[in-house]
Coordinates of C-alpha atoms (C1' of nucleotides) in Angstrom, one line a residue:
Chain H
M686 CA 58.3 -22.5 26.1
A687 CA 54.9 -21.6 26.5
R688 CA 52.9 -21.7 23.2
T689 CA 49.7 -19.6 22.5
L690 CA 47.5 -19.7 19.7
I691 CA 45.3 -16.7 19.0
T692 CA 42.6 -16.1 16.6
S693 CA 40.6 -12.9 15.8
A694 CA 37.1 -13.2 14.5
I695 CA 37.3 -13.0 10.9
P696 CA 35.9 -9.9 9.3
Y697 CA 33.7 -10.3 6.5
I698 CA 34.9 -9.4 2.9
N699 CA 32.1 -7.1 2.2
G700 CA 33.7 -3.3 2.7
I701 CA 36.0 -1.8 5.1
K702 CA 35.5 -2.3 8.8
H703 CA 34.8 0.6 11.6
L704 CA 36.4 1.1 14.7
G705 CA 33.9 -0.7 16.5
N706 CA 34.9 -3.8 14.5
L707 CA 38.3 -3.2 15.1
V708 CA 38.2 -2.9 18.7
G709 CA 35.8 -6.0 18.9
S710 CA 38.3 -8.4 17.9
Q711 CA 41.5 -7.8 15.8
L712 CA 42.8 -5.1 17.9
P713 CA 42.5 -6.7 21.3
A714 CA 43.8 -10.0 19.9
D715 CA 47.0 -8.0 18.4
L716 CA 47.5 -6.5 21.8
Y717 CA 47.6 -10.0 23.6
A718 CA 49.7 -11.4 20.6
R719 CA 52.4 -8.8 21.2
Y720 CA 52.3 -9.1 24.6
C721 CA 52.7 -12.9 24.6
R722 CA 55.6 -12.5 22.2
A723 CA 57.2 -10.2 24.3
R724 CA 57.1 -12.3 27.3
G725 CA 58.7 -15.1 25.2
H726 CA 55.8 -17.5 24.2
E727 CA 55.8 -19.1 20.9
V728 CA 52.7 -17.3 19.3
M729 CA 50.4 -18.0 16.4
F730 CA 48.2 -15.2 15.8
I731 CA 45.7 -16.0 12.9
C732 CA 43.3 -14.0 11.0
A733 CA 41.6 -14.0 7.7
T734 CA 38.7 -12.6 5.6
D735 CA 35.4 -14.3 5.6
E736 CA 34.6 -14.5 1.9
H737 CA 31.4 -16.5 1.0
G738 CA 27.8 -15.9 1.0
T739 CA 25.2 -13.8 -0.7
P740 CA 26.3 -10.4 0.6
A741 CA 29.9 -11.0 -1.0
E742 CA 28.3 -12.0 -4.3
L743 CA 25.9 -8.9 -4.3
A744 CA 28.6 -6.7 -3.6
A745 CA 30.8 -7.9 -6.5
A746 CA 27.8 -7.7 -8.8
K747 CA 27.4 -4.2 -7.7
A748 CA 31.1 -3.4 -8.3
G749 CA 30.6 -5.3 -11.6
K750 CA 33.4 -7.7 -10.9
P751 CA 33.6 -11.4 -10.6
V752 CA 33.0 -12.4 -7.2
A753 CA 36.6 -14.1 -6.9
D754 CA 38.2 -10.9 -8.1
Y755 CA 36.2 -8.6 -5.9
C756 CA 37.1 -10.7 -3.0
A757 CA 40.8 -11.0 -4.1
E758 CA 40.9 -7.1 -4.4
M759 CA 39.1 -6.5 -0.9
W760 CA 41.3 -9.0 0.8
Q761 CA 44.2 -6.9 -0.2
V762 CA 42.3 -3.8 1.0
Q763 CA 41.8 -5.3 4.4
R764 CA 45.2 -6.5 4.5
D765 CA 46.8 -3.2 3.8
L766 CA 44.5 -1.7 6.7
A767 CA 45.3 -4.2 9.0
D768 CA 49.0 -3.4 8.3
G769 CA 48.4 0.2 8.8
F770 CA 47.1 -0.6 12.2
R771 CA 50.1 -2.9 12.9
L772 CA 48.0 -5.7 13.4
S773 CA 50.7 -8.5 13.8
F774 CA 49.2 -11.5 12.3
D775 CA 51.6 -14.4 11.6
H776 CA 49.0 -15.1 8.9
F777 CA 46.0 -13.2 7.2
G778 CA 44.3 -15.8 5.3
R779 CA 41.3 -16.0 3.2
S780 CA 38.2 -18.6 3.8
S781 CA 38.4 -19.2 0.1
S782 CA 41.5 -20.8 0.1
P783 CA 42.2 -24.3 -1.3
Q784 CA 43.4 -25.3 2.1
N785 CA 39.9 -24.3 3.6
H786 CA 38.1 -26.0 0.7
A787 CA 39.9 -29.0 1.6
L788 CA 39.4 -28.9 5.2
T789 CA 35.8 -27.8 5.5
Q790 CA 34.9 -30.9 2.9
H791 CA 36.9 -33.2 5.5
F792 CA 35.0 -31.9 8.5
A793 CA 31.7 -32.4 6.6
G794 CA 32.6 -36.1 5.5
K795 CA 33.8 -37.0 9.2
L796 CA 30.6 -35.4 10.7
D797 CA 28.4 -37.3 8.2
A798 CA 30.3 -40.5 9.3
A799 CA 29.6 -40.0 12.9
G800 CA 26.1 -39.7 11.8
L801 CA 25.8 -36.1 12.5
I802 CA 24.4 -34.8 9.2
D803 CA 21.0 -35.2 8.0
E804 CA 19.7 -34.2 4.6
R805 CA 16.5 -32.3 4.6
T806 CA 14.3 -31.1 1.9
S807 CA 12.7 -27.6 2.6
K808 CA 10.7 -25.2 0.5
Q809 CA 12.4 -21.7 -0.4
V810 CA 11.8 -18.8 -2.6
Y811 CA 13.4 -19.1 -6.1
S812 CA 13.9 -15.9 -8.2
N813 CA 13.7 -16.8 -12.0
A814 CA 15.0 -13.4 -13.1
D815 CA 17.9 -13.9 -10.8
G816 CA 18.5 -17.4 -11.3
R817 CA 18.8 -18.1 -7.9
F818 CA 17.2 -18.8 -4.4
L819 CA 16.8 -16.0 -2.5
P820 CA 17.5 -15.7 1.4
D821 CA 14.8 -14.6 3.3
R822 CA 16.0 -11.0 4.0
Y823 CA 16.6 -10.5 0.4
I824 CA 13.0 -10.9 -0.4
E825 CA 10.6 -7.9 0.1
G826 CA 7.0 -7.1 -0.1
T827 CA 4.0 -5.6 1.7
C828 CA 3.5 -6.7 5.2
P829 CA 0.3 -8.6 5.7
N830 CA 0.5 -7.4 9.4
C831 CA 0.5 -3.7 9.0
G832 CA 0.7 -2.9 5.3
F833 CA 4.3 -1.8 5.4
A834 CA 5.6 -1.7 1.8
D835 CA 9.3 -2.5 2.2
A836 CA 8.8 -5.4 4.8
R837 CA 11.6 -8.0 4.6
G838 CA 11.1 -11.8 4.2
D839 CA 12.2 -12.6 7.7
Q840 CA 10.8 -9.5 9.7
C841 CA 8.8 -6.5 9.0
D842 CA 11.1 -3.6 10.2
N843 CA 8.0 -1.4 10.6
C844 CA 5.9 -3.5 13.0
T845 CA 8.7 -5.8 13.8
K846 CA 6.5 -9.0 13.3
Q847 CA 8.4 -12.1 12.3
L848 CA 7.5 -13.1 8.7
D849 CA 8.0 -16.1 6.5
P850 CA 8.9 -15.0 2.8
T851 CA 5.5 -16.6 1.6
D852 CA 3.5 -14.3 3.8
L853 CA 4.4 -11.2 1.8
I854 CA 2.1 -9.6 -0.2
E855 CA 3.5 -9.1 -3.7
P856 CA 6.8 -10.3 -3.0
R857 CA 9.6 -9.2 -4.8
S858 CA 13.5 -9.9 -5.1
V859 CA 15.6 -7.3 -3.3
I860 CA 18.4 -7.9 -6.1
S861 CA 16.6 -7.5 -9.3
G862 CA 13.2 -5.9 -8.1
S863 CA 11.5 -8.9 -10.3
T864 CA 8.1 -10.3 -8.9
D865 CA 8.7 -13.6 -10.9
L866 CA 9.3 -15.8 -7.8
E867 CA 8.3 -19.1 -7.1
V868 CA 8.5 -21.6 -4.1
R869 CA 10.8 -24.5 -4.9
E870 CA 11.7 -27.5 -3.0
T871 CA 15.4 -27.7 -2.4
K872 CA 17.7 -30.3 -0.2
H873 CA 20.1 -29.1 2.5
L874 CA 22.6 -30.8 4.8
F875 CA 21.8 -30.1 8.6
L876 CA 24.4 -30.5 11.2
R877 CA 22.6 -32.3 14.3
Q878 CA 23.8 -30.0 17.0
S879 CA 21.0 -31.2 19.1
L880 CA 22.6 -34.5 19.5
L881 CA 25.8 -33.0 20.8
K882 CA 24.1 -30.6 23.1
D883 CA 25.1 -32.7 26.5
R884 CA 28.7 -32.7 25.2
L885 CA 28.7 -29.1 24.4
D886 CA 27.1 -28.2 27.8
A887 CA 29.7 -30.3 29.6
W888 CA 32.4 -28.6 27.7
I889 CA 31.2 -25.1 28.5
D890 CA 31.0 -26.2 32.1
S891 CA 34.2 -27.4 32.2
Q892 CA 35.8 -24.0 31.3
D893 CA 37.2 -22.0 34.0
G894 CA 37.1 -18.2 34.2
W895 CA 35.4 -17.4 31.0
P896 CA 33.5 -14.0 31.0
V897 CA 30.1 -14.0 32.0
L898 CA 28.9 -12.5 28.7
T899 CA 30.4 -15.6 27.1
T900 CA 28.9 -18.4 29.1
S901 CA 25.7 -16.4 29.4
I902 CA 25.1 -16.4 25.7
A903 CA 26.2 -19.9 25.3
K904 CA 24.1 -21.3 28.0
K905 CA 21.0 -19.3 26.5
W906 CA 21.4 -21.1 23.3
L907 CA 21.8 -24.5 24.8
H908 CA 18.8 -24.3 27.0
D909 CA 16.6 -21.8 25.8
G910 CA 13.2 -23.0 24.3
D911 CA 13.7 -26.2 22.7
G912 CA 17.3 -26.4 23.4
L913 CA 20.2 -26.3 20.7
Q914 CA 18.7 -26.4 17.1
D915 CA 20.0 -28.3 14.2
R916 CA 21.6 -26.1 11.8
G917 CA 21.4 -25.9 7.9
I918 CA 25.1 -26.0 6.7
T919 CA 24.5 -25.8 3.2
R920 CA 23.2 -23.3 0.6
D921 CA 22.1 -22.9 -3.0
L922 CA 24.7 -20.5 -4.1
D923 CA 27.6 -20.7 -6.8
W924 CA 30.3 -18.9 -4.7
G925 CA 31.4 -21.2 -1.8
I926 CA 33.1 -24.4 -0.9
P927 CA 31.4 -27.2 -2.9
V928 CA 29.7 -29.6 -1.1
R929 CA 31.8 -32.8 -0.7
K930 CA 32.2 -35.7 1.6
G931 CA 35.9 -35.6 2.2
D932 CA 37.4 -35.9 -1.5
A933 CA 34.3 -37.8 -2.6
P934 CA 31.2 -36.4 -4.4
W935 CA 28.1 -35.9 -2.3
P936 CA 25.5 -37.4 -4.4
G937 CA 22.2 -35.2 -4.5
M938 CA 24.4 -31.9 -3.5
E939 CA 25.8 -31.1 -6.6
G940 CA 25.9 -27.2 -7.2
K941 CA 25.4 -26.6 -3.7
V942 CA 27.9 -24.9 -1.3
F943 CA 28.5 -25.0 2.6
Y944 CA 27.1 -22.3 4.4
V945 CA 29.4 -19.6 5.3
W946 CA 29.0 -19.9 9.1
F947 CA 30.2 -23.5 8.5
D948 CA 33.3 -22.8 6.7
A949 CA 34.3 -19.4 8.2
P950 CA 35.5 -20.9 11.7
I951 CA 37.3 -23.8 10.0
E952 CA 39.3 -21.2 8.2
Y953 CA 41.1 -20.6 11.6
I954 CA 42.8 -23.9 11.1
A955 CA 42.8 -23.8 7.2
A956 CA 44.7 -20.3 7.7
T957 CA 47.5 -22.0 9.7
H958 CA 47.8 -24.5 7.1
E959 CA 48.2 -21.5 4.5
W960 CA 50.6 -20.0 7.0
A961 CA 52.8 -23.3 6.9
D962 CA 52.6 -23.8 3.2
A963 CA 53.8 -20.1 2.6
Q964 CA 56.8 -20.9 5.1
G965 CA 57.9 -24.1 3.5
A966 CA 58.6 -27.5 4.3
D967 CA 59.7 -27.3 7.7
A968 CA 56.5 -25.5 8.9
D969 CA 53.8 -27.6 10.8
W970 CA 50.3 -26.4 11.3
Q971 CA 49.1 -29.4 12.9
R972 CA 51.2 -29.0 16.1
W973 CA 48.7 -26.0 16.7
W974 CA 45.7 -27.7 16.1
R975 CA 45.9 -31.5 16.7
T976 CA 46.2 -32.6 20.1
D977 CA 47.7 -35.7 19.1
K978 CA 50.5 -34.0 17.1
G979 CA 51.6 -31.3 19.6
A980 CA 48.8 -29.0 20.3
E981 CA 47.8 -30.6 23.9
N982 CA 49.9 -27.9 25.5
V983 CA 48.8 -25.0 23.5
N984 CA 47.1 -22.3 25.1
Y985 CA 44.2 -21.3 22.5
V986 CA 42.7 -17.9 23.0
Q987 CA 39.8 -16.4 20.7
F988 CA 38.8 -12.8 20.4
M989 CA 35.3 -11.7 19.1
G990 CA 32.4 -9.3 19.4
K991 CA 29.6 -10.6 21.4
D992 CA 27.4 -11.2 18.2
N993 CA 29.8 -14.0 17.2
V994 CA 29.8 -15.8 20.7
P995 CA 27.2 -18.5 19.8
F996 CA 29.1 -19.8 16.6
H997 CA 32.3 -20.0 18.7
T998 CA 30.8 -21.7 21.9
L999 CA 28.5 -24.0 20.0
S1000 CA 28.7 -24.5 16.2
F1001 CA 32.5 -24.3 15.8
P1002 CA 33.1 -26.6 18.7
A1003 CA 30.3 -29.1 17.3
T1004 CA 32.3 -29.4 14.2
L1005 CA 35.4 -30.2 16.0
L1006 CA 34.0 -32.5 18.8
G1007 CA 31.5 -34.1 16.4
S1008 CA 34.6 -34.9 14.0
G1009 CA 35.6 -37.6 16.5
E1010 CA 39.3 -36.4 15.8
P1011 CA 41.5 -34.8 18.4
W1012 CA 41.2 -31.0 17.2
K1013 CA 42.3 -28.5 19.7
T1014 CA 39.3 -26.5 21.1
V1015 CA 39.4 -23.0 22.6
D1016 CA 40.8 -22.6 26.0
Y1017 CA 39.7 -19.1 26.7
L1018 CA 37.2 -16.8 24.8
K1019 CA 37.4 -13.2 25.1
S1020 CA 34.1 -11.5 24.0
L1021 CA 33.6 -7.8 23.8
N1022 CA 30.7 -5.5 23.5
Y1023 CA 30.1 -2.9 21.1
L1024 CA 31.6 0.6 20.7
N1025 CA 28.9 3.2 20.3
Y1026 CA 29.7 6.3 18.1
D1027 CA 28.7 9.7 19.7
G1028 CA 25.4 8.8 21.1
G1029 CA 24.4 6.0 18.6
Q1030 CA 25.6 2.9 16.8
F1031 CA 28.5 2.7 14.4
S1032 CA 27.0 1.5 11.3
T1033 CA 28.4 0.2 8.3
S1034 CA 25.2 0.3 6.2
R1035 CA 24.4 4.0 7.0
G1036 CA 28.2 5.0 6.7
R1037 CA 27.9 6.3 10.5
G1038 CA 31.0 6.5 12.6
V1039 CA 34.6 6.3 11.8
F1040 CA 35.9 3.5 9.3
M1041 CA 39.7 2.0 9.3
D1042 CA 40.5 3.7 6.2
Q1043 CA 39.4 7.2 7.4
A1044 CA 41.0 6.7 10.8
L1045 CA 44.5 6.1 9.5
S1046 CA 44.2 9.0 7.2
L1047 CA 43.6 11.5 10.1
L1048 CA 46.1 10.2 12.6
P1049 CA 48.8 7.5 13.2
A1050 CA 47.8 4.1 14.3
D1051 CA 48.9 4.5 17.6
Y1052 CA 46.3 7.1 18.8
W1053 CA 43.6 5.1 17.7
R1054 CA 45.3 1.9 19.3
W1055 CA 45.6 3.6 22.5
W1056 CA 42.1 5.1 22.8
L1057 CA 40.6 2.2 21.4
L1058 CA 42.2 -0.5 24.0
S1059 CA 42.2 1.6 26.9
H1060 CA 38.3 2.1 26.6
A1061 CA 37.6 -1.4 25.2
P1062 CA 34.1 -2.5 25.8
E1063 CA 34.8 -5.3 28.1
S1064 CA 31.9 -5.1 30.7
S1065 CA 29.7 -3.1 28.7
D1066 CA 29.0 -1.2 25.6
T1067 CA 31.3 2.0 25.4
E1068 CA 31.1 5.3 23.8
F1069 CA 33.4 7.0 21.5
T1070 CA 33.0 10.8 21.3
W1071 CA 35.4 13.2 19.8
E1072 CA 35.8 15.2 23.0
T1073 CA 36.9 12.3 25.0
F1074 CA 39.1 11.0 22.1
Q1075 CA 40.9 14.2 22.1
T1076 CA 41.3 15.0 25.6
D1077 CA 42.3 11.3 26.4
V1078 CA 44.6 11.1 23.9
N1079 CA 46.4 14.4 24.3
K1080 CA 46.6 13.9 28.2
D1081 CA 47.9 10.2 28.0
L1082 CA 50.1 10.2 24.9
A1083 CA 51.2 13.8 24.3
D1084 CA 51.3 14.9 28.0
V1085 CA 52.1 12.1 30.2
L1086 CA 54.3 10.0 27.9
G1087 CA 55.5 12.1 24.9
N1088 CA 56.3 15.1 26.9
F1089 CA 58.2 12.8 29.4
V1090 CA 60.4 11.7 26.7
S1091 CA 60.7 15.3 25.8
R1092 CA 61.8 16.8 28.8
V1093 CA 64.3 14.2 29.7
T1094 CA 66.1 14.0 26.7
K1095 CA 66.2 17.8 25.8
F1096 CA 67.3 18.4 29.6
C1097 CA 70.0 16.0 29.1
R1098 CA 71.2 17.3 25.8
S1099 CA 71.4 20.7 27.1
K1100 CA 73.3 20.1 30.3
F1101 CA 75.3 16.7 29.4
G1102 CA 75.0 16.4 25.8
E1103 CA 73.4 13.5 23.8
E1104 CA 74.8 10.8 26.0
V1105 CA 74.1 8.9 29.2
P1106 CA 75.9 11.0 31.8
A1107 CA 78.2 9.3 34.3
G1108 CA 78.8 10.1 37.9
G1109 CA 76.7 10.2 40.9
T1110 CA 74.8 7.2 42.6
W1111 CA 71.1 6.3 43.1
G1112 CA 69.7 6.9 46.6
A1113 CA 66.5 6.6 48.4
S1114 CA 64.2 8.3 45.8
E1115 CA 65.5 5.8 43.0
T1116 CA 65.0 2.9 45.5
A1117 CA 61.5 3.8 46.1
L1118 CA 60.6 4.3 42.3
I1119 CA 62.0 1.2 41.6
E1120 CA 59.9 -0.5 44.2
T1121 CA 56.9 1.3 42.9
L1122 CA 57.5 0.0 39.3
G1123 CA 58.1 -3.4 40.4
T1124 CA 54.9 -3.3 42.0
R1125 CA 53.0 -1.9 39.1
L1126 CA 54.9 -4.1 36.7
K1127 CA 53.6 -7.0 38.4
A1128 CA 49.9 -5.5 38.2
Y1129 CA 50.1 -4.6 34.9
Q1130 CA 51.6 -8.2 33.8
G1131 CA 48.5 -9.5 35.7
F1132 CA 46.0 -7.7 33.9
M1133 CA 47.8 -8.7 30.6
D1134 CA 48.1 -12.3 31.4
G1135 CA 44.0 -11.9 32.4
I1136 CA 43.4 -10.0 29.3
E1137 CA 41.9 -7.4 31.2
I1138 CA 42.5 -4.7 28.9
R1139 CA 41.3 -1.4 30.4
K1140 CA 43.0 -2.0 33.6
A1141 CA 46.2 -2.8 31.8
A1142 CA 46.0 0.3 30.3
A1143 CA 45.4 2.0 33.2
E1144 CA 48.1 0.3 34.8
L1145 CA 50.5 1.1 32.1
R1146 CA 49.4 4.9 32.4
A1147 CA 50.2 4.8 36.1
I1148 CA 53.8 3.5 35.1
W1149 CA 54.1 6.5 33.1
V1150 CA 52.9 8.9 35.6
A1151 CA 55.5 7.4 38.1
G1152 CA 58.2 8.6 35.8
N1153 CA 56.8 12.3 35.9
E1154 CA 56.5 12.1 39.7
Y1155 CA 60.0 10.9 40.2
L1156 CA 61.4 13.6 37.9
Q1157 CA 59.1 16.2 39.7
D1158 CA 60.3 15.0 43.0
A1159 CA 64.2 14.6 42.0
A1160 CA 64.1 17.9 40.0
P1161 CA 67.4 17.4 38.1
W1162 CA 67.0 21.1 36.8
A1163 CA 67.4 22.3 40.5
T1164 CA 70.1 19.7 41.7
F1165 CA 72.2 20.4 38.7
K1166 CA 72.9 23.8 39.9
T1167 CA 74.1 22.6 43.3
D1168 CA 75.2 19.0 42.6
P1169 CA 75.8 18.1 39.0
E1170 CA 76.8 14.5 39.9
R1171 CA 73.5 14.0 41.6
A1172 CA 71.9 15.3 38.7
A1173 CA 73.7 12.9 36.3
A1174 CA 72.5 10.0 38.4
Q1175 CA 68.9 11.3 38.2
I1176 CA 68.9 12.0 34.7
R1177 CA 70.5 8.5 33.8
M1178 CA 67.6 7.0 35.5
A1179 CA 65.2 9.1 33.6
L1180 CA 66.7 8.0 30.1
N1181 CA 66.5 4.4 31.1
L1182 CA 62.9 5.1 32.0
I1183 CA 62.3 5.9 28.4
R1184 CA 63.8 2.3 27.3
F1185 CA 61.9 0.8 29.8
Y1186 CA 58.6 2.3 28.7
A1187 CA 59.1 1.7 25.3
V1188 CA 59.4 -2.0 26.0
L1189 CA 56.2 -2.2 28.2
S1190 CA 54.1 0.1 26.0
R1191 CA 55.1 -1.6 22.8
P1192 CA 51.8 -3.9 22.7
F1193 CA 49.8 -1.0 22.8
I1194 CA 51.6 1.6 20.8
P1195 CA 54.2 -0.4 18.7
D1196 CA 55.2 2.6 16.5
A1197 CA 55.9 5.1 19.3
A1198 CA 57.8 2.2 21.2
T1199 CA 60.0 1.8 18.2
A1200 CA 60.6 5.5 18.1
M1201 CA 61.7 5.5 21.6
L1202 CA 63.8 2.6 21.3
D1203 CA 65.3 4.1 18.0
G1204 CA 65.9 7.4 19.9
M1205 CA 67.7 5.7 22.8
Q1206 CA 69.6 3.6 20.4
A1207 CA 68.8 0.5 22.4
D1208 CA 69.4 -2.8 21.3
D1209 CA 68.1 -4.5 24.3
D1210 CA 64.2 -4.7 24.0
A1211 CA 63.7 -7.7 26.2
W1212 CA 61.0 -7.6 28.6
P1213 CA 62.3 -6.7 32.2
D1214 CA 62.7 -9.7 34.6
D1215 CA 63.9 -7.3 37.2
V1216 CA 63.2 -3.5 37.2
K1217 CA 66.5 -2.4 38.9
T1218 CA 68.4 -4.2 36.3
A1219 CA 66.4 -3.2 33.3
L1220 CA 67.0 0.6 34.3
E1221 CA 70.6 0.0 34.1
A1222 CA 70.5 -1.2 30.7
L1223 CA 71.7 2.2 29.4
Q1224 CA 75.1 2.7 30.9
P1225 CA 77.1 6.1 31.1
G1226 CA 78.4 7.3 27.7
H1227 CA 75.9 5.3 25.7
V1228 CA 74.7 7.8 23.0
F1229 CA 71.3 8.7 22.3
T1230 CA 69.0 11.2 20.0
V1231 CA 66.6 13.2 20.8
P1232 CA 63.5 12.0 19.3
E1233 CA 60.9 14.2 17.4
V1234 CA 57.9 14.9 19.2
L1235 CA 56.1 11.5 19.6
F1236 CA 52.5 12.6 19.6
A1237 CA 51.5 15.9 18.3
K1238 CA 48.2 17.1 20.1
I1239 CA 44.9 17.1 18.4
T1240 CA 43.6 20.5 18.2
D1241 CA 40.2 21.8 18.7
E1242 CA 39.9 22.8 15.2
Q1243 CA 40.8 19.2 14.0
R1244 CA 38.3 17.7 16.5
L1245 CA 35.6 20.1 15.4
E1246 CA 36.1 19.4 11.7
W1247 CA 36.3 15.7 12.2
A1248 CA 33.0 15.5 14.3
E1249 CA 31.4 17.4 11.6
R1250 CA 32.6 15.3 8.8
F1251 CA 32.1 12.0 10.4
A1252 CA 28.5 12.7 11.8
G1253 CA 26.6 11.7 8.8
Q1254 CA 26.9 9.8 5.7
R1255 CA 30.1 8.3 4.7
A1256 CA 31.4 10.1 1.6
Chain V
rG912 C1' 6.6 -10.4 21.3
rG913 C1' 10.7 -13.7 23.4
rC914 C1' 15.5 -13.4 25.5
rG915 C1' 19.7 -10.6 27.2
rG916 C1' 22.4 -6.5 28.9
rU917 C1' 23.1 -1.8 31.0
rG918 C1' 21.4 2.3 34.3
rU919 C1' 27.4 4.5 40.1
rA920 C1' 30.5 11.9 40.7
rG921 C1' 29.7 17.0 35.0
rC922 C1' 31.9 13.2 31.2
rU923 C1' 34.0 8.2 30.2
rC924 C1' 34.2 4.1 33.4
rA925 C1' 35.9 0.6 38.0
rG926 C1' 33.4 -1.5 42.2
rU927 C1' 35.6 -9.2 43.3
rU928 C1' 32.3 -14.6 46.8
rG929 C1' 26.8 -8.6 50.2
rG930 C1' 30.9 -6.2 55.1
rU931 C1' 34.7 -0.3 57.7
rU932 C1' 33.8 7.0 56.0
rA933 C1' 31.5 4.3 47.3
rG934 C1' 36.8 4.6 43.8
rA935 C1' 39.9 6.1 38.9
rG936 C1' 40.8 8.9 34.6
rC937 C1' 39.1 13.5 32.4
rA938 C1' 37.1 18.2 33.3
rG939 C1' 36.5 22.0 37.1
rC940 C1' 39.0 25.0 41.6
rG941 C1' 43.4 26.0 44.5
rG942 C1' 48.8 25.6 45.0
rA943 C1' 54.1 24.1 43.6
rA944 C1' 57.7 23.9 40.0
rU945 C1' 59.8 26.0 35.3
rC946 C1' 63.7 20.5 32.4
rA947 C1' 59.4 20.0 28.7
rU948 C1' 54.6 19.6 23.2
rA949 C1' 51.5 26.2 27.9
rA950 C1' 53.5 20.0 28.7
rU951 C1' 54.6 18.2 34.9
rC952 C1' 53.4 17.4 40.3
rC953 C1' 50.6 18.1 44.9
rG954 C1' 45.8 19.2 47.3
rC955 C1' 40.3 19.5 46.8
rG956 C1' 34.4 15.0 45.5
rU957 C1' 27.5 16.9 50.8
rG958 C1' 27.2 11.3 44.4
rU959 C1' 18.7 9.7 46.9
rC960 C1' 24.8 4.0 43.6
rC961 C1' 17.5 4.8 38.2
rG962 C1' 12.6 4.3 41.3
rG963 C1' 9.8 1.1 44.8
rG964 C1' 9.5 -3.0 48.0
rG965 C1' 11.9 -7.3 50.4
rU966 C1' 15.9 -10.8 52.4
rU967 C1' 19.9 -9.6 56.1
rC968 C1' 23.2 -7.7 62.0
rA969 C1' 24.8 -5.5 57.1
rA970 C1' 22.9 -4.1 49.8
rG971 C1' 25.7 -0.3 44.6
rU972 C1' 26.3 -5.9 45.4
rC973 C1' 21.1 -10.8 46.6
rC974 C1' 15.2 -11.5 45.3
rC975 C1' 10.5 -9.0 43.5
rU976 C1' 8.5 -5.1 40.8
rG977 C1' 8.3 -0.4 37.9
rC978 C1' 10.9 3.1 34.4
rA979 C1' 14.6 4.4 31.0
rC980 C1' 18.1 3.0 27.1
rC981 C1' 20.5 -0.5 24.2
rG982 C1' 21.2 -5.2 21.8
rC983 C1' 20.1 -10.2 19.9
rC984 C1' 16.2 -13.1 17.7
rA985 C1' 20.2 -18.3 13.8

RNA sequence: GGCGGUGUAGCUCAGUUGGUUAGAGCAGCGGAAUCAUAAUCCGCGUGUCCGGGGUUCAAGUCCCUGCACCGCCA
């Protein structure tokens, strides 16, 4: 059996994600996971929250809660939203888990033993009032270049000049506003990625068929300027994974934690460990991650937004390869561009756009899933507007698919009752339909196998359209008057198409697919091997019920109201 | 500033290694049908493929350059 390991970029714990974040990694990953399961693969689909770092500490402080409590609560919030969108993770972990602590410390120890860790002393700004070192962007002051009063320590937002925090005039802490700052020396660990440059380069070159977006970003970081830079992997913070060398202390690094970007990707592995621990004694996580323990024939696919590509093509592989241990590295890396909102960017900080909780309060998950996936920003950034969302969803889901289910089941109910009618035989038009569907099914599978999401969606839609075309051509409402047997055969085909569509559509719209299968009272939800056989699954006499309207249409009033409501600040 | 991306029909987007009259969905127009959520089906596109150069027998597709928009800068 094919085995597929799928990871979605892990969302930061700080706040609820917007639809752009969702379509950037979790949603396409879920589509693929569901598809692989439907095709009979053994699938391990992993996601988690990314919980460490300064923003989490500050958000917790703002909420007046201990950071651990804050993260636990936000994990639950994100978990519930993921469930709401029907994201079918096998495990939704936390980067703060004990498993990740142990594994991150393990990797650091191995990298150190391999000579890939340096200790370096640097100067950083310390805030006496806050009792902590401040990251560059948490220091503000007057720009020495343009005089802008709120320039940040890394860059002036007004004149865009790159700055060092010590350049600022009258620097102050963003956290407390305190000007009681001083420069202190502090020691940090650096991962000597530069030593791994050639190995990483060769590793990237050995990958086949990765998106241009992926490889071009990786190559840029490898070869641009002075090449791949060593990277600090520790921070002076309280909240994080304590710096240790495996299970031994790390002299001189007391009170420091690993940098969030070091431990976050390791959480993919640790989350699988969390999964195994939750399953019980029989579950084995290493067969997914250790090529010496069964992972050599696993196909590992990662999903992420383009901003995460450098970490997944360079930093994380550097950790895995540098450890000297036989860890599984990614086989295919699907990176996505950004979704824009009505002419601008989605913005978490400015509350612009639609956030996951808001989306679910407006419409069922399937509406969002379908629109977002059928417009996934694969080759370039793409645009969400309420107008296109309304017309596309109404047309595709309500008119083409939902109405097909309605017209078929209601016609059957009125002429033959709520069971699959007997009588008649299939003829030339049914043969032609089966052939068309066979061709399209093959294309659909090809796109899904290749993770070409928009094309897969278009093909699936075409499969739905084929049913309407058939029905229009067969016209059972007309044949019923002259040849009821013929009409029975036609409607038997149409009822079977509903089941067939449910199976094929399930990765995109799982709830509607379930409603369709329930309506058809179909037990057989296996992926079709052969179209003709699949369309004979519901035999004469099989009882069904007419489902409720699958997709109510979005009205103009709703659309106008929503466009208005989400144009500005998040409430 | 450096780097990268994008610019194709009213809208959202496809266009493989350069090769026949540049495509899809939506919207629009016309028609058919009336089983169905006024839902379906059929037919209809004279688009400086951002501008300007160049390479080539041949460029939306390669090179140079200009413009516009966007992103990233650890």
